[in-house]
Structures are given as C-alpha cells and as structure tokens.
PDB file of C-alpha atoms in Angstrom:
ATOM      1  CA  LYS A   1       3.538 -43.611 -11.656  1.00 65.00           C
ATOM      2  CA  LYS A   2       2.811 -43.801  -7.924  1.00 72.00           C
ATOM      3  CA  THR A   3       6.462 -43.131  -7.077  1.00 79.00           C
ATOM      4  CA  LEU A   4       6.566 -40.155  -9.444  1.00 74.00           C
ATOM      5  CA  LEU A   5       3.381 -38.739  -7.941  1.00 75.00           C
ATOM      6  CA  ILE A   6       4.682 -39.132  -4.399  1.00 76.00           C
ATOM      7  CA  GLY A   7       7.943 -37.485  -5.450  1.00 76.00           C
ATOM      8  CA  LEU A   8       6.133 -34.510  -6.946  1.00 76.00           C
ATOM      9  CA  LEU A   9       3.969 -34.073  -3.856  1.00 78.00           C
ATOM     10  CA  LEU A  10       6.939 -34.289  -1.484  1.00 76.00           C
ATOM     11  CA  GLY A  11       8.972 -31.946  -3.671  1.00 77.00           C
ATOM     12  CA  GLY A  12       6.166 -29.385  -3.707  1.00 74.00           C
ATOM     13  CA  PHE A  13       5.633 -29.693   0.036  1.00 71.00           C
ATOM     14  CA  PHE A  14       9.292 -29.240   0.947  1.00 71.00           C
ATOM     15  CA  GLY A  15       9.661 -26.393  -1.551  1.00 72.00           C
ATOM     16  CA  VAL A  16       6.772 -24.447  -0.035  1.00 64.00           C
ATOM     17  CA  ALA A  17       7.998 -25.240   3.479  1.00 62.00           C
ATOM     18  CA  PHE A  18      11.474 -23.945   2.607  1.00 57.00           C
ATOM     19  CA  ILE A  19      10.048 -20.672   1.292  1.00 55.00           C
ATOM     20  CA  PHE A  20       7.958 -20.128   4.427  1.00 55.00           C
ATOM     21  CA  VAL A  21      10.857 -20.926   6.761  1.00 53.00           C
ATOM     22  CA  ARG A  22      13.228 -18.622   4.889  1.00 53.00           C
ATOM     23  CA  SER A  23      10.631 -15.841   4.912  1.00 48.00           C
ATOM     24  CA  TRP A  24      10.143 -16.295   8.658  1.00 52.00           C
ATOM     25  CA  LEU A  25      13.879 -16.281   9.370  1.00 52.00           C
ATOM     26  CA  GLN A  26      14.542 -13.223   7.183  1.00 51.00           C
ATOM     27  CA  LYS A  27      11.579 -11.105   8.220  1.00 72.00           C
ATOM     28  CA  GLY A  28      12.252  -7.423   8.635  1.00 83.00           C
ATOM     29  CA  VAL A  29      12.292  -5.725  12.016  1.00 89.00           C
ATOM     30  CA  LYS A  30       8.941  -4.648  13.416  1.00 88.00           C
ATOM     31  CA  ASP A  31       9.654  -4.222  17.109  1.00 89.00           C
ATOM     32  CA  ALA A  32      11.615  -1.354  18.655  1.00 91.00           C
ATOM     33  CA  ALA A  33      12.317  -3.378  21.800  1.00 92.00           C
ATOM     34  CA  GLU A  34      13.866  -6.164  19.732  1.00 90.00           C
ATOM     35  CA  LEU A  35      16.069  -3.627  17.956  1.00 91.00           C
ATOM     36  CA  GLU A  36      17.340  -2.282  21.257  1.00 94.00           C
ATOM     37  CA  SER A  37      17.987  -5.698  22.815  1.00 93.00           C
ATOM     38  CA  ARG A  38      19.716  -7.183  19.744  1.00 91.00           C
ATOM     39  CA  LEU A  39      21.754  -4.160  18.691  1.00 93.00           C
ATOM     40  CA  GLY A  40      22.368  -2.497  22.032  1.00 94.00           C
ATOM     41  CA  LEU A  41      21.315   0.854  20.570  1.00 94.00           C
ATOM     42  CA  THR A  42      18.518   3.175  21.643  1.00 94.00           C
ATOM     43  CA  VAL A  43      15.541   3.561  19.306  1.00 95.00           C
ATOM     44  CA  LEU A  44      15.196   7.337  19.234  1.00 95.00           C
ATOM     45  CA  ALA A  45      11.859   7.435  17.397  1.00 95.00           C
ATOM     46  CA  THR A  46       9.363   5.405  15.386  1.00 95.00           C
ATOM     47  CA  ILE A  47       8.076   7.181  12.284  1.00 95.00           C
ATOM     48  CA  PRO A  48       4.739   6.032  10.779  1.00 93.00           C
ATOM     49  CA  GLU A  49       4.339   5.596   7.040  1.00 90.00           C
ATOM     50  CA  SER A  50       3.062   8.739   5.296  1.00 87.00           C
ATOM     51  CA  ARG A  51       1.031   8.499   2.094  1.00 82.00           C
ATOM     52  CA  GLN A  52       0.732  12.278   2.030  1.00 82.00           C
ATOM     53  CA  GLN A  53       4.473  12.641   1.403  1.00 79.00           C
ATOM     54  CA  GLN A  54       4.295  10.360  -1.632  1.00 77.00           C
ATOM     55  CA  ARG A  55       1.412  12.425  -3.021  1.00 80.00           C
ATOM     56  CA  LEU A  56       3.428  15.619  -2.546  1.00 78.00           C
ATOM     57  CA  LEU A  57       6.373  14.212  -4.480  1.00 71.00           C
ATOM     58  CA  ARG A  58       4.068  13.242  -7.357  1.00 72.00           C
ATOM     59  CA  ASP A  59       2.240  16.587  -7.360  1.00 71.00           C
ATOM     60  CA  VAL A  60       3.650  18.660 -10.214  1.00 55.00           C
ATOM     61  CA  ALA A  61       1.826  21.760  -8.941  1.00 57.00           C
ATOM     62  CA  ALA A  62       3.416  21.566  -5.481  1.00 57.00           C
ATOM     63  CA  GLY A  63       6.304  23.750  -6.595  1.00 58.00           C
ATOM     64  CA  ASP A  64       8.956  24.764  -4.085  1.00 59.00           C
ATOM     65  CA  GLY A  65       8.708  22.865  -0.851  1.00 67.00           C
ATOM     66  CA  ARG A  66       7.341  19.337  -1.221  1.00 78.00           C
ATOM     67  CA  LEU A  67       7.939  18.808   2.481  1.00 86.00           C
ATOM     68  CA  LEU A  68       5.406  17.014   4.621  1.00 87.00           C
ATOM     69  CA  ALA A  69       6.330  19.241   7.562  1.00 88.00           C
ATOM     70  CA  LEU A  70       5.388  22.281   5.483  1.00 85.00           C
ATOM     71  CA  HIS A  71       2.060  21.090   4.066  1.00 83.00           C
ATOM     72  CA  HIS A  72       0.763  18.535   6.623  1.00 87.00           C
ATOM     73  CA  GLU A  73       2.306  19.430   9.959  1.00 87.00           C
ATOM     74  CA  GLN A  74      -0.206  17.297  11.902  1.00 87.00           C
ATOM     75  CA  ASP A  75       0.588  14.129   9.953  1.00 89.00           C
ATOM     76  CA  LEU A  76       1.493  11.175  12.171  1.00 91.00           C
ATOM     77  CA  ALA A  77       4.887  10.911  10.502  1.00 92.00           C
ATOM     78  CA  ILE A  78       5.688  14.505  11.451  1.00 94.00           C
ATOM     79  CA  GLU A  79       4.718  13.781  15.048  1.00 94.00           C
ATOM     80  CA  GLY A  80       7.294  11.005  14.938  1.00 95.00           C
ATOM     81  CA  VAL A  81       9.923  13.342  13.496  1.00 96.00           C
ATOM     82  CA  ARG A  82       9.179  15.789  16.334  1.00 95.00           C
ATOM     83  CA  SER A  83       9.992  12.998  18.775  1.00 94.00           C
ATOM     84  CA  LEU A  84      13.273  12.481  16.938  1.00 95.00           C
ATOM     85  CA  ARG A  85      14.032  16.200  17.153  1.00 94.00           C
ATOM     86  CA  THR A  86      13.484  16.109  20.921  1.00 93.00           C
ATOM     87  CA  ALA A  87      15.682  13.023  21.317  1.00 91.00           C
ATOM     88  CA  LEU A  88      18.474  14.696  19.354  1.00 89.00           C
ATOM     89  CA  HIS A  89      18.224  17.811  21.505  1.00 84.00           C
ATOM     90  CA  PHE A  90      18.870  15.885  24.695  1.00 81.00           C
ATOM     91  CA  SER A  91      21.624  13.738  23.198  1.00 73.00           C
ATOM     92  CA  SER A  92      23.699  16.530  21.656  1.00 66.00           C
ATOM     93  CA  LEU A  93      25.730  17.516  24.714  1.00 61.00           C
ATOM     94  CA  ASP A  94      28.897  15.452  24.082  1.00 72.00           C
ATOM     95  CA  ARG A  95      29.333  15.915  20.339  1.00 81.00           C
ATOM     96  CA  GLN A  96      32.435  17.086  18.529  1.00 82.00           C
ATOM     97  CA  ASN A  97      30.356  19.284  16.212  1.00 91.00           C
ATOM     98  CA  ASN A  98      26.764  20.009  15.166  1.00 94.00           C
ATOM     99  CA  CYS A  99      26.808  17.752  12.082  1.00 96.00           C
ATOM    100  CA  THR A 100      24.385  14.789  12.048  1.00 97.00           C
ATOM    101  CA  VAL A 101      24.587  11.932   9.541  1.00 97.00           C
ATOM    102  CA  LEU A 102      21.595   9.818   8.519  1.00 97.00           C
ATOM    103  CA  THR A 103      22.372   6.456   6.977  1.00 97.00           C
ATOM    104  CA  GLY A 104      21.099   2.884   6.911  1.00 96.00           C
ATOM    105  CA  PRO A 105      21.901  -0.636   5.732  1.00 95.00           C
ATOM    106  CA  SER A 106      20.149  -0.486   2.349  1.00 92.00           C
ATOM    107  CA  PRO A 107      18.397   1.864  -0.121  1.00 92.00           C
ATOM    108  CA  SER A 108      14.714   2.884  -0.028  1.00 90.00           C
ATOM    109  CA  ILE A 109      14.400   3.108   3.750  1.00 93.00           C
ATOM    110  CA  GLY A 110      13.415   6.799   3.901  1.00 92.00           C
ATOM    111  CA  LYS A 111      16.666   8.523   4.893  1.00 95.00           C
ATOM    112  CA  THR A 112      16.064  11.521   2.653  1.00 94.00           C
ATOM    113  CA  PHE A 113      12.488  11.929   3.895  1.00 93.00           C
ATOM    114  CA  LEU A 114      13.767  12.008   7.480  1.00 96.00           C
ATOM    115  CA  SER A 115      16.638  14.355   6.644  1.00 97.00           C
ATOM    116  CA  VAL A 116      14.579  17.060   4.966  1.00 95.00           C
ATOM    117  CA  ASN A 117      11.611  16.968   7.351  1.00 95.00           C
ATOM    118  CA  LEU A 118      13.804  16.885  10.465  1.00 97.00           C
ATOM    119  CA  ALA A 119      15.723  19.837   9.035  1.00 96.00           C
ATOM    120  CA  ALA A 120      12.452  21.716   8.440  1.00 95.00           C
ATOM    121  CA  LEU A 121      11.279  21.146  12.030  1.00 95.00           C
ATOM    122  CA  LEU A 122      14.621  22.273  13.427  1.00 95.00           C
ATOM    123  CA  ALA A 123      14.392  25.447  11.333  1.00 96.00           C
ATOM    124  CA  THR A 124      10.897  26.265  12.654  1.00 91.00           C
ATOM    125  CA  ASN A 125      12.484  26.817  16.077  1.00 86.00           C
ATOM    126  CA  GLY A 126      14.285  29.859  14.719  1.00 89.00           C
ATOM    127  CA  GLN A 127      17.571  28.051  14.069  1.00 94.00           C
ATOM    128  CA  ARG A 128      19.704  28.113  10.947  1.00 97.00           C
ATOM    129  CA  VAL A 129      19.801  24.651   9.382  1.00 98.00           C
ATOM    130  CA  LEU A 130      21.619  23.222   6.373  1.00 98.00           C
ATOM    131  CA  VAL A 131      20.733  19.823   4.903  1.00 98.00           C
ATOM    132  CA  ILE A 132      23.260  18.244   2.518  1.00 98.00           C
ATOM    133  CA  ASP A 133      22.646  15.456   0.029  1.00 98.00           C
ATOM    134  CA  ALA A 134      25.937  13.538   0.230  1.00 97.00           C
ATOM    135  CA  ASP A 135      24.547  10.524  -1.637  1.00 97.00           C
ATOM    136  CA  MET A 136      26.491  11.262  -4.810  1.00 97.00           C
ATOM    137  CA  ARG A 137      25.402   7.940  -6.284  1.00 95.00           C
ATOM    138  CA  ARG A 138      21.606   8.143  -6.402  1.00 92.00           C
ATOM    139  CA  GLY A 139      20.599  11.024  -4.129  1.00 94.00           C
ATOM    140  CA  HIS A 140      17.345  12.814  -4.940  1.00 92.00           C
ATOM    141  CA  MET A 141      16.948  15.411  -2.202  1.00 94.00           C
ATOM    142  CA  HIS A 142      16.474  18.143  -4.793  1.00 93.00           C
ATOM    143  CA  ASP A 143      13.078  16.612  -5.649  1.00 89.00           C
ATOM    144  CA  TYR A 144      11.757  17.663  -2.227  1.00 89.00           C
ATOM    145  CA  PHE A 145      12.637  21.277  -2.992  1.00 88.00           C
ATOM    146  CA  ASP A 146      11.660  21.224  -6.665  1.00 82.00           C
ATOM    147  CA  GLY A 147      15.239  22.084  -7.520  1.00 87.00           C
ATOM    148  CA  GLN A 148      17.968  20.748  -9.799  1.00 91.00           C
ATOM    149  CA  ARG A 149      20.820  18.384  -9.057  1.00 94.00           C
ATOM    150  CA  GLU A 150      23.582  20.382 -10.751  1.00 95.00           C
ATOM    151  CA  GLY A 151      25.513  22.921  -8.697  1.00 94.00           C
ATOM    152  CA  GLY A 152      26.071  21.179  -5.389  1.00 96.00           C
ATOM    153  CA  LEU A 153      28.445  19.131  -3.265  1.00 97.00           C
ATOM    154  CA  SER A 154      30.462  17.525  -6.054  1.00 97.00           C
ATOM    155  CA  GLU A 155      31.233  20.937  -7.599  1.00 97.00           C
ATOM    156  CA  VAL A 156      32.341  22.318  -4.216  1.00 97.00           C
ATOM    157  CA  ILE A 157      34.866  19.505  -3.823  1.00 97.00           C
ATOM    158  CA  ALA A 158      35.961  18.792  -7.402  1.00 95.00           C
ATOM    159  CA  ASP A 159      35.823  22.319  -8.830  1.00 93.00           C
ATOM    160  CA  ASN A 160      36.734  24.159  -5.606  1.00 93.00           C
ATOM    161  CA  LEU A 161      33.600  26.303  -5.749  1.00 95.00           C
ATOM    162  CA  PRO A 162      32.761  28.326  -2.605  1.00 96.00           C
ATOM    163  CA  TRP A 163      29.987  26.490  -0.781  1.00 97.00           C
ATOM    164  CA  GLN A 164      28.055  29.742  -0.440  1.00 96.00           C
ATOM    165  CA  GLN A 165      27.495  29.685  -4.218  1.00 96.00           C
ATOM    166  CA  VAL A 166      25.729  26.321  -4.238  1.00 96.00           C
ATOM    167  CA  VAL A 167      23.650  26.566  -1.046  1.00 97.00           C
ATOM    168  CA  ARG A 168      20.000  27.265  -1.880  1.00 95.00           C
ATOM    169  CA  SER A 169      17.269  28.735   0.268  1.00 94.00           C
ATOM    170  CA  THR A 170      13.930  26.954   0.673  1.00 93.00           C
ATOM    171  CA  ALA A 171      10.303  27.753   1.417  1.00 90.00           C
ATOM    172  CA  VAL A 172      11.065  27.159   5.108  1.00 92.00           C
ATOM    173  CA  SER A 173      12.613  30.187   6.784  1.00 94.00           C
ATOM    174  CA  GLY A 174      16.079  29.376   8.096  1.00 96.00           C
ATOM    175  CA  LEU A 175      16.450  26.158   6.083  1.00 96.00           C
ATOM    176  CA  ASP A 176      19.017  25.862   3.282  1.00 97.00           C
ATOM    177  CA  PHE A 177      19.994  22.797   1.287  1.00 96.00           C
ATOM    178  CA  MET A 178      22.875  21.592  -0.862  1.00 98.00           C
ATOM    179  CA  SER A 179      22.239  19.071  -3.634  1.00 97.00           C
ATOM    180  CA  THR A 180      24.597  16.295  -4.732  1.00 97.00           C
ATOM    181  CA  GLY A 181      25.803  18.228  -7.708  1.00 96.00           C
ATOM    182  CA  VAL A 182      26.629  16.342 -10.903  1.00 96.00           C
ATOM    183  CA  LEU A 183      27.017  12.664  -9.975  1.00 96.00           C
ATOM    184  CA  PRO A 184      30.765  11.934 -10.105  1.00 95.00           C
ATOM    185  CA  PRO A 185      32.452   8.627 -11.062  1.00 94.00           C
ATOM    186  CA  ASN A 186      34.405   8.594  -7.779  1.00 93.00           C
ATOM    187  CA  PRO A 187      32.185   9.690  -4.843  1.00 95.00           C
ATOM    188  CA  SER A 188      34.286   8.030  -2.119  1.00 96.00           C
ATOM    189  CA  GLU A 189      37.473   9.702  -3.334  1.00 95.00           C
ATOM    190  CA  LEU A 190      35.774  13.097  -3.331  1.00 96.00           C
ATOM    191  CA  LEU A 191      34.586  12.615   0.256  1.00 97.00           C
ATOM    192  CA  LEU A 192      38.149  11.738   1.312  1.00 96.00           C
ATOM    193  CA  HIS A 193      39.438  15.028  -0.119  1.00 96.00           C
ATOM    194  CA  LYS A 194      40.538  17.697   2.330  1.00 96.00           C
ATOM    195  CA  ARG A 195      38.098  20.160   0.738  1.00 96.00           C
ATOM    196  CA  PHE A 196      35.200  18.104   2.071  1.00 97.00           C
ATOM    197  CA  SER A 197      36.620  18.290   5.607  1.00 97.00           C
ATOM    198  CA  GLN A 198      37.060  22.028   5.181  1.00 97.00           C
ATOM    199  CA  LEU A 199      33.469  22.333   3.963  1.00 97.00           C
ATOM    200  CA  LEU A 200      32.144  20.581   7.074  1.00 97.00           C
ATOM    201  CA  GLN A 201      34.151  22.843   9.352  1.00 96.00           C
ATOM    202  CA  GLU A 202      32.873  25.989   7.662  1.00 97.00           C
ATOM    203  CA  VAL A 203      29.196  25.046   7.467  1.00 98.00           C
ATOM    204  CA  ALA A 204      29.261  23.782  11.066  1.00 97.00           C
ATOM    205  CA  ALA A 205      30.389  27.257  12.125  1.00 97.00           C
ATOM    206  CA  ALA A 206      27.806  29.024   9.926  1.00 97.00           C
ATOM    207  CA  TYR A 207      24.728  26.972  10.933  1.00 97.00           C
ATOM    208  CA  ASP A 208      23.132  25.748  14.149  1.00 95.00           C
ATOM    209  CA  HIS A 209      22.503  22.296  12.646  1.00 96.00           C
ATOM    210  CA  VAL A 210      23.926  20.466   9.637  1.00 98.00           C
ATOM    211  CA  LEU A 211      22.142  17.269   8.517  1.00 98.00           C
ATOM    212  CA  ILE A 212      23.839  14.990   5.982  1.00 98.00           C
ATOM    213  CA  ASP A 213      22.090  12.266   3.997  1.00 98.00           C
ATOM    214  CA  THR A 214      24.527   9.506   2.930  1.00 97.00           C
ATOM    215  CA  PRO A 215      24.405   6.261   0.908  1.00 96.00           C
ATOM    216  CA  PRO A 216      23.780   2.890   2.618  1.00 96.00           C
ATOM    217  CA  VAL A 217      26.546   1.544   4.858  1.00 96.00           C
ATOM    218  CA  ILE A 218      26.706  -1.996   3.499  1.00 94.00           C
ATOM    219  CA  ALA A 219      26.942  -1.062  -0.179  1.00 90.00           C
ATOM    220  CA  VAL A 220      29.705   1.567  -0.044  1.00 94.00           C
ATOM    221  CA  THR A 221      32.083   3.291   2.381  1.00 95.00           C
ATOM    222  CA  ASP A 222      30.725   6.840   1.954  1.00 97.00           C
ATOM    223  CA  ALA A 223      28.711   6.869   5.188  1.00 97.00           C
ATOM    224  CA  VAL A 224      31.760   5.754   7.199  1.00 97.00           C
ATOM    225  CA  ILE A 225      33.922   8.482   5.648  1.00 97.00           C
ATOM    226  CA  VAL A 226      31.375  11.184   6.445  1.00 98.00           C
ATOM    227  CA  GLY A 227      30.443   9.795   9.864  1.00 96.00           C
ATOM    228  CA  ARG A 228      34.021   9.944  11.144  1.00 95.00           C
ATOM    229  CA  GLN A 229      33.967  13.718  10.725  1.00 96.00           C
ATOM    230  CA  CYS A 230      30.539  14.367  12.240  1.00 96.00           C
ATOM    231  CA  GLY A 231      29.204  14.621  15.762  1.00 94.00           C
ATOM    232  CA  VAL A 232      26.687  11.783  15.562  1.00 95.00           C
ATOM    233  CA  THR A 233      25.317   9.243  13.097  1.00 96.00           C
ATOM    234  CA  LEU A 234      21.744   7.942  13.092  1.00 97.00           C
ATOM    235  CA  LEU A 235      21.054   4.449  11.786  1.00 97.00           C
ATOM    236  CA  VAL A 236      17.718   4.312   9.939  1.00 97.00           C
ATOM    237  CA  ALA A 237      15.776   1.028   9.694  1.00 96.00           C
ATOM    238  CA  ARG A 238      12.663   0.453   7.620  1.00 94.00           C
ATOM    239  CA  TYR A 239       9.792  -1.324   9.338  1.00 93.00           C
ATOM    240  CA  GLY A 240       9.202  -4.826   7.986  1.00 90.00           C
ATOM    241  CA  THR A 241      12.051  -4.542   5.457  1.00 90.00           C
ATOM    242  CA  SER A 242      15.404  -3.987   7.168  1.00 93.00           C
ATOM    243  CA  LEU A 243      16.909  -7.183   8.548  1.00 92.00           C
ATOM    244  CA  LEU A 244      18.536  -7.405  11.968  1.00 92.00           C
ATOM    245  CA  ALA A 245      21.592  -9.000  10.377  1.00 92.00           C
ATOM    246  CA  GLU A 246      21.968  -6.024   8.016  1.00 94.00           C
ATOM    247  CA  LEU A 247      21.608  -3.540  10.848  1.00 95.00           C
ATOM    248  CA  ASP A 248      24.154  -5.442  12.933  1.00 95.00           C
ATOM    249  CA  ILE A 249      26.657  -5.396  10.062  1.00 96.00           C
ATOM    250  CA  SER A 250      26.062  -1.651   9.579  1.00 97.00           C
ATOM    251  CA  LYS A 251      26.549  -0.986  13.282  1.00 96.00           C
ATOM    252  CA  ARG A 252      29.811  -2.945  13.428  1.00 96.00           C
ATOM    253  CA  ARG A 253      31.228  -1.231  10.338  1.00 96.00           C
ATOM    254  CA  LEU A 254      30.479   2.200  11.737  1.00 97.00           C
ATOM    255  CA  GLU A 255      31.839   1.401  15.192  1.00 96.00           C
ATOM    256  CA  GLN A 256      35.014  -0.180  13.806  1.00 96.00           C
ATOM    257  CA  ALA A 257      35.703   3.098  11.989  1.00 95.00           C
ATOM    258  CA  GLY A 258      35.208   5.120  15.169  1.00 94.00           C
ATOM    259  CA  VAL A 259      31.854   6.596  14.156  1.00 95.00           C
ATOM    260  CA  GLN A 260      29.637   7.673  17.048  1.00 93.00           C
ATOM    261  CA  ILE A 261      26.179   6.124  16.621  1.00 95.00           C
ATOM    262  CA  GLY A 262      23.486   8.136  18.363  1.00 93.00           C
ATOM    263  CA  GLY A 263      20.738   5.541  17.976  1.00 95.00           C
ATOM    264  CA  VAL A 264      18.272   3.939  15.603  1.00 96.00           C
ATOM    265  CA  VAL A 265      15.193   5.396  13.894  1.00 97.00           C
ATOM    266  CA  LEU A 266      12.496   2.874  12.935  1.00 96.00           C
ATOM    267  CA  ASN A 267      10.958   4.418   9.837  1.00 95.00           C
ATOM    268  CA  ARG A 268       7.826   3.829   7.723  1.00 92.00           C
ATOM    269  CA  VAL A 269       5.957   1.980  10.448  1.00 92.00           C
ATOM    270  CA  GLU A 270       2.627   0.671   9.212  1.00 82.00           C
ATOM    271  CA  ARG A 271      -0.408   2.247  10.860  1.00 67.00           C
ATOM    272  CA  ARG A 272      -1.869  -0.608  12.804  1.00 58.00           C
ATOM    273  CA  GLY A 273      -3.295  -1.245  16.232  1.00 43.00           C
ATOM    274  CA  GLY A 274      -1.395   0.739  18.831  1.00 43.00           C
ATOM    275  CA  TYR A 275      -0.373   3.583  16.567  1.00 43.00           C
ATOM    276  CA  ARG A 276      -3.892   4.326  15.398  1.00 41.00           C
ATOM    277  CA  TYR A 277      -5.297   3.946  18.926  1.00 34.00           C
ATOM    278  CA  HIS A 278      -2.672   6.274  20.312  1.00 38.00           C
ATOM    279  CA  TYR A 279      -3.398   8.882  17.664  1.00 37.00           C
ATOM    280  CA  ASP A 280      -7.167   8.798  18.226  1.00 36.00           C
ATOM    281  CA  TYR A 281      -6.699   9.007  21.975  1.00 31.00           C
ATOM    282  CA  TYR A 282      -4.272  11.907  21.634  1.00 34.00           C
ATOM    283  CA  ARG A 283      -6.589  13.871  19.336  1.00 35.00           C
ATOM    284  CA  ALA A 284      -9.828  13.196  21.207  1.00 33.00           C
ATOM    285  CA  PRO A 285      -9.745  16.187  23.641  1.00 33.00           C
ATOM    286  CA  GLY A 286      -9.373  18.677  20.780  1.00 30.00           C
TER     287      GLY A 286
END
C-alpha cells in the first residue's frame, strides 16, 4: 500500500510538472522586442484587443458597416491600426505594386479585423481602396459589411465574371470590398489560375491600395500563391497565442517562395500596464 501511494503521488507530481513545463515552453508571444530579435523582422504595430468590435459583429441592428474605425474611431485598437497605416506609408517605396497581403500562422488571429479597419483608415485619406477576402476556405469578411458571401472572388475566377460586377461599395467613402464568393472545393487551384493574376493587375491599376486577406500560411499554400504576386506581405501574430516556432515556420515558407515580408503585426494585445498608462497619459491634456 505504501509503494502504491508513493507511486500515485510521484505520478501526480510529475504529471503536473510536465504540464507546467510544456505550457511554459509553448507560451505565445507577448513581447515585440522578442519577435524582432528571434525572427529578424520589424514589428510594424501592436494592436490592443477591442471588445467594441466583437459587440459590433453581434449587433443585428448595426446594419451596413460593422467597422470599428467607423463607429469607434478613438478606440485603442484603431490607434494601433493608424500606427500600422503610417508604417506602411513609409515602407511602400520599393514595392512591385500596391497590393498588400495579410496572413498569419494560424486561424483566429484577427487578420480580417486588421484588413477591413486598415482599409477603412486608408480610405478616409481620400484614397480609393479595395479589400479582398481571398480566404476561400472560411473567410467571413462579408460579416463586417453586413453583406453576403455569394458573388465574389471565386465567381470572378471560375465563372470569368468581370470583377466590376462583384465589387461592392461600403458605408466608408472610397472603400470597396470583394467577398470570397461561393466557397470552392479547390481554392489553391483557383488562385493559380491566370485570371487571378489578371484580376490583381486590373484592380491594382484601378485603386490606390488593394488589401488581401488570406488563409493561414502553415495550413495551406494560398497565402504563398497570393503573396508572390503582391508588393508586400504582413505577418500577423496574436498576443499570447501565436508561437514563435509557428511564426518562424511561416516566415521561412514565405521567404522560400520569394514573398516579400514587410514586417509583423502583434494583434489583440491585452490591455495591461503600459498600454493603459500610455493611453491615459495621451488623453490627459484633452
């Protein structure tokens, strides 16, 4: 009985210890400086978590334009997106075109949130902006505009529809968006089609900025296919969730394919300590 009891105690102790050690080793990134030193990429912006955006998406009465930048322009998250807009402005000199891809290592990191709100802020400067949902696997950009999925990117490529027929205007002046269209069984093959390359060339000439939301890098090849044809790709990491190993794999896959990575965006940062202090200090004079 004593041996059995000692065995149970030791087994429980080592089991708990293993869980804690694994959790410590696999903790998500929380430090922008660590991201830069480990990946060798610049962190362009840190975007705080926004509860207001989640409320907007759940609000049935919100109607057209469930964008945080439209309804809560002073939200901390929007201040972070403004910083990203500024960083993109100064890093857009040596680009092959005006198309920007947003991707990341895994789902649920906030790529679509960044895409639509960055597009809205760019449009407020009097520029023509198109945001495309190229995640033809589980994209949901149409929810931000209270629109429908059907009639979008997949129809332009598969059915040879003119892109002008599927582009939709939004509540933000100068901002248009293109949904995924009907989700196809072969998204990667569609993106490899010459009609997709032709689409990018035409919309790049018609708009000042084109932002493209793509699926995660590690899961599928879609982001690599799109990134090769665009001026710059932004790697999005979620605070406390994305692992450095995942981000490193994503970076290497993109670079091996010749994709130009413009930097990293640390998204959904929890409002603690420095961020709250900075915000209070910034707002105090007003």
